[in-house]
Amino acid sequence: MNHRLHDRAANSLPEACPGLRMTPQRQEVYRVLMGRRDHPTANEVHSRVKKRLPNISLATVYNCLETLVDHGLIRQVNFERESSRYCPNVNEHGHFHDAASGTIHDIEFKPGVNLADFLDLPPGAVIEDIEITLRGKLAAS
Amino acid sequence: MNHRLHDRAANSLPEACPGLRMTPQRQEVYRVLMGRRDHPTANEVHSRVKKRLPNISLATVYNCLETLVDHGLIRQVNFERESSRYCPNVNEHGHFHDAASGTIHDIEFKPGVNLADFLDLPPGAVIEDIEITLRGKLAAS
DNA sequence: TCCTAGATTGGAATTATTCTTGATATCGCT
DNA sequence: AGCGATATCAAGAATAATTCCAATCTAGGA
């Protein structure tokens, strides 16, 4: 069992974030994302958050998610035209979509990798954000 | 000037595609995409196609685009939650979104690149599709 | 030519998300 | 503690892209 992960999941925000007022709703939305890192949709987040905040509205969940994204505490992930999903892993990383199970796995870059190593970037391009999505199957191991 | 490109753009379908009935609508949708490779949305495709087929409906444009995608003649490209865009480049490639101009550039992989060299894939993962999107700025050269 | 499967159309329906508005809560200051 | 300014919340309405539906149409084969 990964205690490091578990401990983080049990807390609310890792540290204060400048300019972000920490309300019970935002705290709980964040807590829920940390508690189960399965890339839930806003709807799923709403269901989970309602366990503790039964009166929270879906609109508020959307607001909280947007705020947390804007402050860099979580990331919004899009697959095709499906509903957005949310992910508390703010490291640069990609996602692997297992078609069979519908699960999503974070994909880390191998250490020391540089985008320009494998992509033919336009000269002078300054990259601000990367989104890498793989779709496929996990062969039975 | 790139004659190869220009010639392809002027034609309709490059070759017959098994199981695909080539209707005037599909032909024109394809022609429009080849004629201007700027990753238009379904709406933009609709406007362009109407020049020659004034009665074509948006639903038909969606149908044609879907069919062409299903047959591997074009690709559907999604950025965030924006409308889907369509692209006649069916090679494996990524996209660079220039925030300033709103333009989209195809990004090719460097030759001989293997994704597994750069990404920490889950063991036994079989990749069926890759989507790489970069957002950033093109520095004034 | 006639039949049939598939294609097209226009409009209605769907769905995720955003917007609006009024009510609440919080912050900084005295 | 009290007050005004500001931010947040909630509920439902509104939006926008896309899909669905039912009714024609069309092309190609028997």
PDB file of C-alpha atoms (C1' of nucleotides) in Angstrom, chain C residues 2-17:
ATOM      1  C1'  DC C   2     -38.738  -1.990 -59.960  1.00  0.00           C
ATOM      2  C1'  DC C   3     -36.859  -2.904 -55.295  1.00  0.00           C
ATOM      3  C1'  DT C   4     -34.222  -2.142 -51.609  1.00  0.00           C
ATOM      4  C1'  DA C   5     -30.559  -0.554 -48.868  1.00  0.00           C
ATOM      5  C1'  DG C   6     -28.539   3.280 -47.850  1.00  0.00           C
ATOM      6  C1'  DA C   7     -28.384   8.516 -47.956  1.00  0.00           C
ATOM      7  C1'  DT C   8     -30.301  12.995 -47.177  1.00  0.00           C
ATOM      8  C1'  DT C   9     -33.105  16.444 -44.880  1.00  0.00           C
ATOM      9  C1'  DG C  10     -35.237  19.477 -41.474  1.00  0.00           C
ATOM     10  C1'  DG C  11     -36.462  19.726 -37.274  1.00  0.00           C
ATOM     11  C1'  DA C  12     -36.798  18.002 -32.671  1.00  0.00           C
ATOM     12  C1'  DA C  13     -34.204  16.107 -28.889  1.00  0.00           C
ATOM     13  C1'  DT C  14     -30.176  15.530 -26.096  1.00  0.00           C
ATOM     14  C1'  DT C  15     -26.551  16.722 -23.110  1.00  0.00           C
ATOM     15  C1'  DA C  16     -22.702  18.901 -21.058  1.00  0.00           C
ATOM     16  C1'  DT C  17     -21.738  23.157 -19.706  1.00  0.00           C
TER      17       DT C  17
END
